[in-house]
Tab-separated table of C-alpha atoms in Angstrom:
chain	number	residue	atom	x	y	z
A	1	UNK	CA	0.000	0.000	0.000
A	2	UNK	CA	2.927	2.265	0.764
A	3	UNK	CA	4.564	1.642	-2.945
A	4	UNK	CA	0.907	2.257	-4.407
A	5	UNK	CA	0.654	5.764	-2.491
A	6	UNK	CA	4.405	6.622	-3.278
A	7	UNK	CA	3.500	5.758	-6.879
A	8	UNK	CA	-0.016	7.755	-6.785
A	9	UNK	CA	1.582	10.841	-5.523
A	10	UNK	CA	4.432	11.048	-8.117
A	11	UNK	CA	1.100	11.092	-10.629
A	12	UNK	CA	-0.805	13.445	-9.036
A	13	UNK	CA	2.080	15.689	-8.533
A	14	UNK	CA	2.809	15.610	-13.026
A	15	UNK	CA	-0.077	15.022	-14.272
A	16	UNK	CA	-3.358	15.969	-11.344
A	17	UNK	CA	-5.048	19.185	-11.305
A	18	UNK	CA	-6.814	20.165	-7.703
A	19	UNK	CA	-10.047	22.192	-7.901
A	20	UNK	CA	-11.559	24.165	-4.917
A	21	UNK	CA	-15.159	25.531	-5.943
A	22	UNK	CA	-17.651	26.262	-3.839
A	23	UNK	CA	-16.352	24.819	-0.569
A	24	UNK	CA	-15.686	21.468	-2.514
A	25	UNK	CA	-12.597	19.805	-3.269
A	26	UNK	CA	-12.383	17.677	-6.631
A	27	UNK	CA	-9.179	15.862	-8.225
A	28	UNK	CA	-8.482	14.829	-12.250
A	29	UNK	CA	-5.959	13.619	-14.001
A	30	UNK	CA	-4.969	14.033	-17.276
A	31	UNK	CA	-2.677	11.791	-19.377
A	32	UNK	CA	-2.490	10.962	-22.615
A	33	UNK	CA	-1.735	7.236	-22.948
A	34	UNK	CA	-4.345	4.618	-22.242
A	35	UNK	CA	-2.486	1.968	-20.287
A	36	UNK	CA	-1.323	5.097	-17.850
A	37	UNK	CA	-5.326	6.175	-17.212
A	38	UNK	CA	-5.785	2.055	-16.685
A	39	UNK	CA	-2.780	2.059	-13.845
A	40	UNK	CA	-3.793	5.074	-12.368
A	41	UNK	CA	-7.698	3.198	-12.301
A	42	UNK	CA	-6.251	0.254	-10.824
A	43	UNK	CA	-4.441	1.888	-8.286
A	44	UNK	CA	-7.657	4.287	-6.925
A	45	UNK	CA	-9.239	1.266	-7.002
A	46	UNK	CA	-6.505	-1.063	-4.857
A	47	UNK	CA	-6.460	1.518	-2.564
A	48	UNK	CA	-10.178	2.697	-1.755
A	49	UNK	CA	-12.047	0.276	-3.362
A	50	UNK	CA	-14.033	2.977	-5.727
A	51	UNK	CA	-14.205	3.464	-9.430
A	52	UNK	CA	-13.496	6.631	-10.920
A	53	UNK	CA	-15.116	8.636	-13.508
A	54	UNK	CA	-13.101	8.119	-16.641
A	55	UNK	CA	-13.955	10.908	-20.172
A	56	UNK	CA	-11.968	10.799	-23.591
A	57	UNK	CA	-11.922	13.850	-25.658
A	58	UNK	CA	-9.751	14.897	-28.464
A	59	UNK	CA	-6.671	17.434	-28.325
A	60	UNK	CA	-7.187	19.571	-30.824
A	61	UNK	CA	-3.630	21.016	-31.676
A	62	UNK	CA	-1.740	17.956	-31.043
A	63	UNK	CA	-4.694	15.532	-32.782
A	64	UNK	CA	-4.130	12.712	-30.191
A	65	UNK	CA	-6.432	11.335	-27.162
A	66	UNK	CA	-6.562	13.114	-24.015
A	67	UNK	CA	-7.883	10.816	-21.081
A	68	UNK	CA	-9.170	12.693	-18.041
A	69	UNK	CA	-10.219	10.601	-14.713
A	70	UNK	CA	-11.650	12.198	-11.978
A	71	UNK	CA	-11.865	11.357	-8.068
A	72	UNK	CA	-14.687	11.302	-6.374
A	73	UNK	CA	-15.572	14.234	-4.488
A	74	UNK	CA	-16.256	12.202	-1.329
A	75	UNK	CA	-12.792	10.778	-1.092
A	76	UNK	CA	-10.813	13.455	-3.300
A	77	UNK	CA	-9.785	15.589	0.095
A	78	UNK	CA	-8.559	11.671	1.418
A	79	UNK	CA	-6.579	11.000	-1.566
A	80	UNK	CA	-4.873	14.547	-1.919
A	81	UNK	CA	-3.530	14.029	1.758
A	82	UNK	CA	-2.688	10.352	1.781
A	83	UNK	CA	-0.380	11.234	-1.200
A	84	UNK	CA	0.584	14.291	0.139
A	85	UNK	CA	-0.446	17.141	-2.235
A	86	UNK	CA	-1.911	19.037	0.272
A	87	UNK	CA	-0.824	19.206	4.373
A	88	UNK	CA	-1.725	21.494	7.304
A	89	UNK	CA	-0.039	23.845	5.616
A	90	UNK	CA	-1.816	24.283	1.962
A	91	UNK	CA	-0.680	22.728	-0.964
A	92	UNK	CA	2.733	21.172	-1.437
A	93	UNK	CA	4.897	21.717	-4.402
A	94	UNK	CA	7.570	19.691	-3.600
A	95	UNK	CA	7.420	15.878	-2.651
A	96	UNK	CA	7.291	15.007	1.171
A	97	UNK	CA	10.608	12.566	1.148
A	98	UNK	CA	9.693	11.533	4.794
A	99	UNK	CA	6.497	9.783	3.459
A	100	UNK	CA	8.815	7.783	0.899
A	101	UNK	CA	11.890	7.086	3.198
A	102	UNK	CA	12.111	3.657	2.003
A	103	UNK	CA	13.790	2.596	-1.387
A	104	UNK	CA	10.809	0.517	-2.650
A	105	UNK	CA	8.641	4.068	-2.062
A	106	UNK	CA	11.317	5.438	-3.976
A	107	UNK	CA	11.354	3.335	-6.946
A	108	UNK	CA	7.368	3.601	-7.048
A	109	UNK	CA	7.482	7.297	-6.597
A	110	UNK	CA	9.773	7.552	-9.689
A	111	UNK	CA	7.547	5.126	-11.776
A	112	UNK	CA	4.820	7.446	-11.043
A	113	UNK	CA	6.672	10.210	-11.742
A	114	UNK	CA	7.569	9.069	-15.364
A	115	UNK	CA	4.067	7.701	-16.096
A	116	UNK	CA	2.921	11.149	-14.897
A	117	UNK	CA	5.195	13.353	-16.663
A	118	UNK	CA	8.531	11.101	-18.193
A	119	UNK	CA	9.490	10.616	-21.895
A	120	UNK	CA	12.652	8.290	-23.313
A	121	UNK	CA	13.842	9.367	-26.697
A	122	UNK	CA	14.201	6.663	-29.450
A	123	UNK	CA	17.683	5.089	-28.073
A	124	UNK	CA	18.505	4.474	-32.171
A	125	UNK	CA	18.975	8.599	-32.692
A	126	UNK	CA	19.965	8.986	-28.910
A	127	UNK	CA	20.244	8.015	-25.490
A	128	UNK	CA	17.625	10.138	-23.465
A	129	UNK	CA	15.403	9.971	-20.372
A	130	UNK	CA	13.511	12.790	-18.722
A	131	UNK	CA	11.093	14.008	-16.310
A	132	UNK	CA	8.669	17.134	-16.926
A	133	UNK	CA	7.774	18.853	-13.981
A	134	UNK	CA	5.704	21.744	-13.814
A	135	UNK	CA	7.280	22.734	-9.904
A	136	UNK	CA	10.602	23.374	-9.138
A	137	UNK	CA	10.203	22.030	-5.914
A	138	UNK	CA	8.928	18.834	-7.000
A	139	UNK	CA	11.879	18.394	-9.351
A	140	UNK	CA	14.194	19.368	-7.055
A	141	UNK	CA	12.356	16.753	-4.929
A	142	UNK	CA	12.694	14.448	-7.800
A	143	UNK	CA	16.564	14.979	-8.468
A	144	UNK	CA	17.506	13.863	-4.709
A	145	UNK	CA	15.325	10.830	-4.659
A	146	UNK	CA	17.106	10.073	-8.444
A	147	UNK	CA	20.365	10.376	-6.943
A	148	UNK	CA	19.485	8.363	-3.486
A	149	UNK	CA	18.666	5.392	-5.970
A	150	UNK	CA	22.503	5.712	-6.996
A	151	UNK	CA	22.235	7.530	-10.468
A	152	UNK	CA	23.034	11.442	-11.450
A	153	UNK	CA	20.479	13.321	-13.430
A	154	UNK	CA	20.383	16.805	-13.644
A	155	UNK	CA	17.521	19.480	-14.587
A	156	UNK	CA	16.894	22.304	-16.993
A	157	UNK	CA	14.183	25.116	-16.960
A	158	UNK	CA	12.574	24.088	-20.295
A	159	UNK	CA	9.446	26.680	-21.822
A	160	UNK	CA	8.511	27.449	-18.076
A	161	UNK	CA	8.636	23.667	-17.025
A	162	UNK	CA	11.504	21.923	-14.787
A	163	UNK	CA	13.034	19.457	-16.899
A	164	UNK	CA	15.071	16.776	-14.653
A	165	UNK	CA	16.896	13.904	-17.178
A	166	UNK	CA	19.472	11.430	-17.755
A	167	UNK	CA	21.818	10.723	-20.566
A	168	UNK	CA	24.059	7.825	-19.680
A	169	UNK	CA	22.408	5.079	-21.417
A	170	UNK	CA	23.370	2.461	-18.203
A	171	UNK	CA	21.767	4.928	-15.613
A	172	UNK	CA	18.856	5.068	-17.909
A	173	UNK	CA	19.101	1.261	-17.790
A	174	UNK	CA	19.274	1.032	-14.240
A	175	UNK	CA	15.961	3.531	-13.779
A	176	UNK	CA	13.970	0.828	-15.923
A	177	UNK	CA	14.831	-2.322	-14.280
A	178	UNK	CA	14.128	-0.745	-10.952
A	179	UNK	CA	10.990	0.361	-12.281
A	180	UNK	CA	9.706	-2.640	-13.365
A	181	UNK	CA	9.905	-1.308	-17.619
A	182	UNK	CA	11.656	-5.155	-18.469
A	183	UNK	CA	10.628	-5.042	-22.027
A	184	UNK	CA	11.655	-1.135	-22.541
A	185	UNK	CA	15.114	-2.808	-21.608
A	186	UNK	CA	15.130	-5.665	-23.905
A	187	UNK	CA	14.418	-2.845	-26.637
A	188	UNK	CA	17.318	-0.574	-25.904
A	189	UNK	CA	19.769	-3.557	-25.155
A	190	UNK	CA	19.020	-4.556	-28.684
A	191	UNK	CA	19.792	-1.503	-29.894
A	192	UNK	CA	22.801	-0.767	-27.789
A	193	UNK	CA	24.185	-4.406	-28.783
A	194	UNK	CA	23.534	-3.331	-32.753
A	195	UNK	CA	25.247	0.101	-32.128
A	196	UNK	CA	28.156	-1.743	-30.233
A	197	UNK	CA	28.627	-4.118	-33.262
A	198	UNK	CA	28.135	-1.403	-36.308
A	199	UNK	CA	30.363	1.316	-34.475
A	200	UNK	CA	33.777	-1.781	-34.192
A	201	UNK	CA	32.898	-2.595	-37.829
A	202	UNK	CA	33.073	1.475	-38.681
A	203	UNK	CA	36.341	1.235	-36.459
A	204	UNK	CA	37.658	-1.640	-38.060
A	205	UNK	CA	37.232	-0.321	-41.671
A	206	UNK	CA	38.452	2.656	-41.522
A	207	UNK	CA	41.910	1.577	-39.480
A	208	UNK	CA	42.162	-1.271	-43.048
A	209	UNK	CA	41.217	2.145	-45.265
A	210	UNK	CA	43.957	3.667	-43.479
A	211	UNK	CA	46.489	1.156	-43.881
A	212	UNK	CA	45.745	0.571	-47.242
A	213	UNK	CA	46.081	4.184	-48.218
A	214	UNK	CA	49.543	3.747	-46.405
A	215	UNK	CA	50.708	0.973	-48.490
A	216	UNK	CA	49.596	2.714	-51.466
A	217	UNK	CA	50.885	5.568	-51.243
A	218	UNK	CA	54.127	4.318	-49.908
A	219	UNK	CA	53.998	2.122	-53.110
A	220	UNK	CA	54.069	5.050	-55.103
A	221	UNK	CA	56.827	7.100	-53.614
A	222	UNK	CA	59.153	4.010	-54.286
A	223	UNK	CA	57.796	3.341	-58.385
Protein backbone atom coordinates (compact mmCIF):
# COMPACT_ATOMS: atom_id res chain seq x y z
CA UNK A 1 0.00 0.00 0.00
CA UNK A 2 2.93 2.26 0.76
CA UNK A 3 4.56 1.64 -2.95
CA UNK A 4 0.91 2.26 -4.41
CA UNK A 5 0.65 5.76 -2.49
CA UNK A 6 4.41 6.62 -3.28
CA UNK A 7 3.50 5.76 -6.88
CA UNK A 8 -0.02 7.76 -6.78
CA UNK A 9 1.58 10.84 -5.52
CA UNK A 10 4.43 11.05 -8.12
CA UNK A 11 1.10 11.09 -10.63
CA UNK A 12 -0.81 13.44 -9.04
CA UNK A 13 2.08 15.69 -8.53
CA UNK A 14 2.81 15.61 -13.03
CA UNK A 15 -0.08 15.02 -14.27
CA UNK A 16 -3.36 15.97 -11.34
CA UNK A 17 -5.05 19.19 -11.31
CA UNK A 18 -6.81 20.17 -7.70
CA UNK A 19 -10.05 22.19 -7.90
CA UNK A 20 -11.56 24.16 -4.92
CA UNK A 21 -15.16 25.53 -5.94
CA UNK A 22 -17.65 26.26 -3.84
CA UNK A 23 -16.35 24.82 -0.57
CA UNK A 24 -15.69 21.47 -2.51
CA UNK A 25 -12.60 19.81 -3.27
CA UNK A 26 -12.38 17.68 -6.63
CA UNK A 27 -9.18 15.86 -8.22
CA UNK A 28 -8.48 14.83 -12.25
CA UNK A 29 -5.96 13.62 -14.00
CA UNK A 30 -4.97 14.03 -17.28
CA UNK A 31 -2.68 11.79 -19.38
CA UNK A 32 -2.49 10.96 -22.61
CA UNK A 33 -1.74 7.24 -22.95
CA UNK A 34 -4.35 4.62 -22.24
CA UNK A 35 -2.49 1.97 -20.29
CA UNK A 36 -1.32 5.10 -17.85
CA UNK A 37 -5.33 6.18 -17.21
CA UNK A 38 -5.78 2.06 -16.68
CA UNK A 39 -2.78 2.06 -13.84
CA UNK A 40 -3.79 5.07 -12.37
CA UNK A 41 -7.70 3.20 -12.30
CA UNK A 42 -6.25 0.25 -10.82
CA UNK A 43 -4.44 1.89 -8.29
CA UNK A 44 -7.66 4.29 -6.93
CA UNK A 45 -9.24 1.27 -7.00
CA UNK A 46 -6.50 -1.06 -4.86
CA UNK A 47 -6.46 1.52 -2.56
CA UNK A 48 -10.18 2.70 -1.75
CA UNK A 49 -12.05 0.28 -3.36
CA UNK A 50 -14.03 2.98 -5.73
CA UNK A 51 -14.21 3.46 -9.43
CA UNK A 52 -13.50 6.63 -10.92
CA UNK A 53 -15.12 8.64 -13.51
CA UNK A 54 -13.10 8.12 -16.64
CA UNK A 55 -13.95 10.91 -20.17
CA UNK A 56 -11.97 10.80 -23.59
CA UNK A 57 -11.92 13.85 -25.66
CA UNK A 58 -9.75 14.90 -28.46
CA UNK A 59 -6.67 17.43 -28.32
CA UNK A 60 -7.19 19.57 -30.82
CA UNK A 61 -3.63 21.02 -31.68
CA UNK A 62 -1.74 17.96 -31.04
CA UNK A 63 -4.69 15.53 -32.78
CA UNK A 64 -4.13 12.71 -30.19
CA UNK A 65 -6.43 11.34 -27.16
CA UNK A 66 -6.56 13.11 -24.02
CA UNK A 67 -7.88 10.82 -21.08
CA UNK A 68 -9.17 12.69 -18.04
CA UNK A 69 -10.22 10.60 -14.71
CA UNK A 70 -11.65 12.20 -11.98
CA UNK A 71 -11.86 11.36 -8.07
CA UNK A 72 -14.69 11.30 -6.37
CA UNK A 73 -15.57 14.23 -4.49
CA UNK A 74 -16.26 12.20 -1.33
CA UNK A 75 -12.79 10.78 -1.09
CA UNK A 76 -10.81 13.45 -3.30
CA UNK A 77 -9.79 15.59 0.09
CA UNK A 78 -8.56 11.67 1.42
CA UNK A 79 -6.58 11.00 -1.57
CA UNK A 80 -4.87 14.55 -1.92
CA UNK A 81 -3.53 14.03 1.76
CA UNK A 82 -2.69 10.35 1.78
CA UNK A 83 -0.38 11.23 -1.20
CA UNK A 84 0.58 14.29 0.14
CA UNK A 85 -0.45 17.14 -2.24
CA UNK A 86 -1.91 19.04 0.27
CA UNK A 87 -0.82 19.21 4.37
CA UNK A 88 -1.72 21.49 7.30
CA UNK A 89 -0.04 23.85 5.62
CA UNK A 90 -1.82 24.28 1.96
CA UNK A 91 -0.68 22.73 -0.96
CA UNK A 92 2.73 21.17 -1.44
CA UNK A 93 4.90 21.72 -4.40
CA UNK A 94 7.57 19.69 -3.60
CA UNK A 95 7.42 15.88 -2.65
CA UNK A 96 7.29 15.01 1.17
CA UNK A 97 10.61 12.57 1.15
CA UNK A 98 9.69 11.53 4.79
CA UNK A 99 6.50 9.78 3.46
CA UNK A 100 8.82 7.78 0.90
CA UNK A 101 11.89 7.09 3.20
CA UNK A 102 12.11 3.66 2.00
CA UNK A 103 13.79 2.60 -1.39
CA UNK A 104 10.81 0.52 -2.65
CA UNK A 105 8.64 4.07 -2.06
CA UNK A 106 11.32 5.44 -3.98
CA UNK A 107 11.35 3.33 -6.95
CA UNK A 108 7.37 3.60 -7.05
CA UNK A 109 7.48 7.30 -6.60
CA UNK A 110 9.77 7.55 -9.69
CA UNK A 111 7.55 5.13 -11.78
CA UNK A 112 4.82 7.45 -11.04
CA UNK A 113 6.67 10.21 -11.74
CA UNK A 114 7.57 9.07 -15.36
CA UNK A 115 4.07 7.70 -16.10
CA UNK A 116 2.92 11.15 -14.90
CA UNK A 117 5.19 13.35 -16.66
CA UNK A 118 8.53 11.10 -18.19
CA UNK A 119 9.49 10.62 -21.90
CA UNK A 120 12.65 8.29 -23.31
CA UNK A 121 13.84 9.37 -26.70
CA UNK A 122 14.20 6.66 -29.45
CA UNK A 123 17.68 5.09 -28.07
CA UNK A 124 18.51 4.47 -32.17
CA UNK A 125 18.98 8.60 -32.69
CA UNK A 126 19.96 8.99 -28.91
CA UNK A 127 20.24 8.01 -25.49
CA UNK A 128 17.63 10.14 -23.47
CA UNK A 129 15.40 9.97 -20.37
CA UNK A 130 13.51 12.79 -18.72
CA UNK A 131 11.09 14.01 -16.31
CA UNK A 132 8.67 17.13 -16.93
CA UNK A 133 7.77 18.85 -13.98
CA UNK A 134 5.70 21.74 -13.81
CA UNK A 135 7.28 22.73 -9.90
CA UNK A 136 10.60 23.37 -9.14
CA UNK A 137 10.20 22.03 -5.91
CA UNK A 138 8.93 18.83 -7.00
CA UNK A 139 11.88 18.39 -9.35
CA UNK A 140 14.19 19.37 -7.05
CA UNK A 141 12.36 16.75 -4.93
CA UNK A 142 12.69 14.45 -7.80
CA UNK A 143 16.56 14.98 -8.47
CA UNK A 144 17.51 13.86 -4.71
CA UNK A 145 15.33 10.83 -4.66
CA UNK A 146 17.11 10.07 -8.44
CA UNK A 147 20.36 10.38 -6.94
CA UNK A 148 19.48 8.36 -3.49
CA UNK A 149 18.67 5.39 -5.97
CA UNK A 150 22.50 5.71 -7.00
CA UNK A 151 22.23 7.53 -10.47
CA UNK A 152 23.03 11.44 -11.45
CA UNK A 153 20.48 13.32 -13.43
CA UNK A 154 20.38 16.81 -13.64
CA UNK A 155 17.52 19.48 -14.59
CA UNK A 156 16.89 22.30 -16.99
CA UNK A 157 14.18 25.12 -16.96
CA UNK A 158 12.57 24.09 -20.29
CA UNK A 159 9.45 26.68 -21.82
CA UNK A 160 8.51 27.45 -18.08
CA UNK A 161 8.64 23.67 -17.03
CA UNK A 162 11.50 21.92 -14.79
CA UNK A 163 13.03 19.46 -16.90
CA UNK A 164 15.07 16.78 -14.65
CA UNK A 165 16.90 13.90 -17.18
CA UNK A 166 19.47 11.43 -17.76
CA UNK A 167 21.82 10.72 -20.57
CA UNK A 168 24.06 7.83 -19.68
CA UNK A 169 22.41 5.08 -21.42
CA UNK A 170 23.37 2.46 -18.20
CA UNK A 171 21.77 4.93 -15.61
CA UNK A 172 18.86 5.07 -17.91
CA UNK A 173 19.10 1.26 -17.79
CA UNK A 174 19.27 1.03 -14.24
CA UNK A 175 15.96 3.53 -13.78
CA UNK A 176 13.97 0.83 -15.92
CA UNK A 177 14.83 -2.32 -14.28
CA UNK A 178 14.13 -0.74 -10.95
CA UNK A 179 10.99 0.36 -12.28
CA UNK A 180 9.71 -2.64 -13.37
CA UNK A 181 9.90 -1.31 -17.62
CA UNK A 182 11.66 -5.16 -18.47
CA UNK A 183 10.63 -5.04 -22.03
CA UNK A 184 11.65 -1.13 -22.54
CA UNK A 185 15.11 -2.81 -21.61
CA UNK A 186 15.13 -5.67 -23.91
CA UNK A 187 14.42 -2.84 -26.64
CA UNK A 188 17.32 -0.57 -25.90
CA UNK A 189 19.77 -3.56 -25.15
CA UNK A 190 19.02 -4.56 -28.68
CA UNK A 191 19.79 -1.50 -29.89
CA UNK A 192 22.80 -0.77 -27.79
CA UNK A 193 24.19 -4.41 -28.78
CA UNK A 194 23.53 -3.33 -32.75
CA UNK A 195 25.25 0.10 -32.13
CA UNK A 196 28.16 -1.74 -30.23
CA UNK A 197 28.63 -4.12 -33.26
CA UNK A 198 28.14 -1.40 -36.31
CA UNK A 199 30.36 1.32 -34.47
CA UNK A 200 33.78 -1.78 -34.19
CA UNK A 201 32.90 -2.59 -37.83
CA UNK A 202 33.07 1.48 -38.68
CA UNK A 203 36.34 1.24 -36.46
CA UNK A 204 37.66 -1.64 -38.06
CA UNK A 205 37.23 -0.32 -41.67
CA UNK A 206 38.45 2.66 -41.52
CA UNK A 207 41.91 1.58 -39.48
CA UNK A 208 42.16 -1.27 -43.05
CA UNK A 209 41.22 2.14 -45.26
CA UNK A 210 43.96 3.67 -43.48
CA UNK A 211 46.49 1.16 -43.88
CA UNK A 212 45.74 0.57 -47.24
CA UNK A 213 46.08 4.18 -48.22
CA UNK A 214 49.54 3.75 -46.40
CA UNK A 215 50.71 0.97 -48.49
CA UNK A 216 49.60 2.71 -51.47
CA UNK A 217 50.89 5.57 -51.24
CA UNK A 218 54.13 4.32 -49.91
CA UNK A 219 54.00 2.12 -53.11
CA UNK A 220 54.07 5.05 -55.10
CA UNK A 221 56.83 7.10 -53.61
CA UNK A 222 59.15 4.01 -54.29
CA UNK A 223 57.80 3.34 -58.38
Amino acid sequence: ECCELAELSAIMHTAGTISISGGAFSLRIDTENPAVARRIFLLVKSLYGLHIKTEMHTNQLKHNHIYSLYIDKSIARMVAQDTRLIGSEGIRFGADETFISSTCCRIAFVRGAFLGGGSITNPEKRYHMEFVCSQEEFADSLLNIIGELGMCAKSIVRNKSYVVYLKESDAIVTLLTMMGAHSTILKIENIRVVKSVRNKVNRKVNCETGNLSKTVNASVRQS
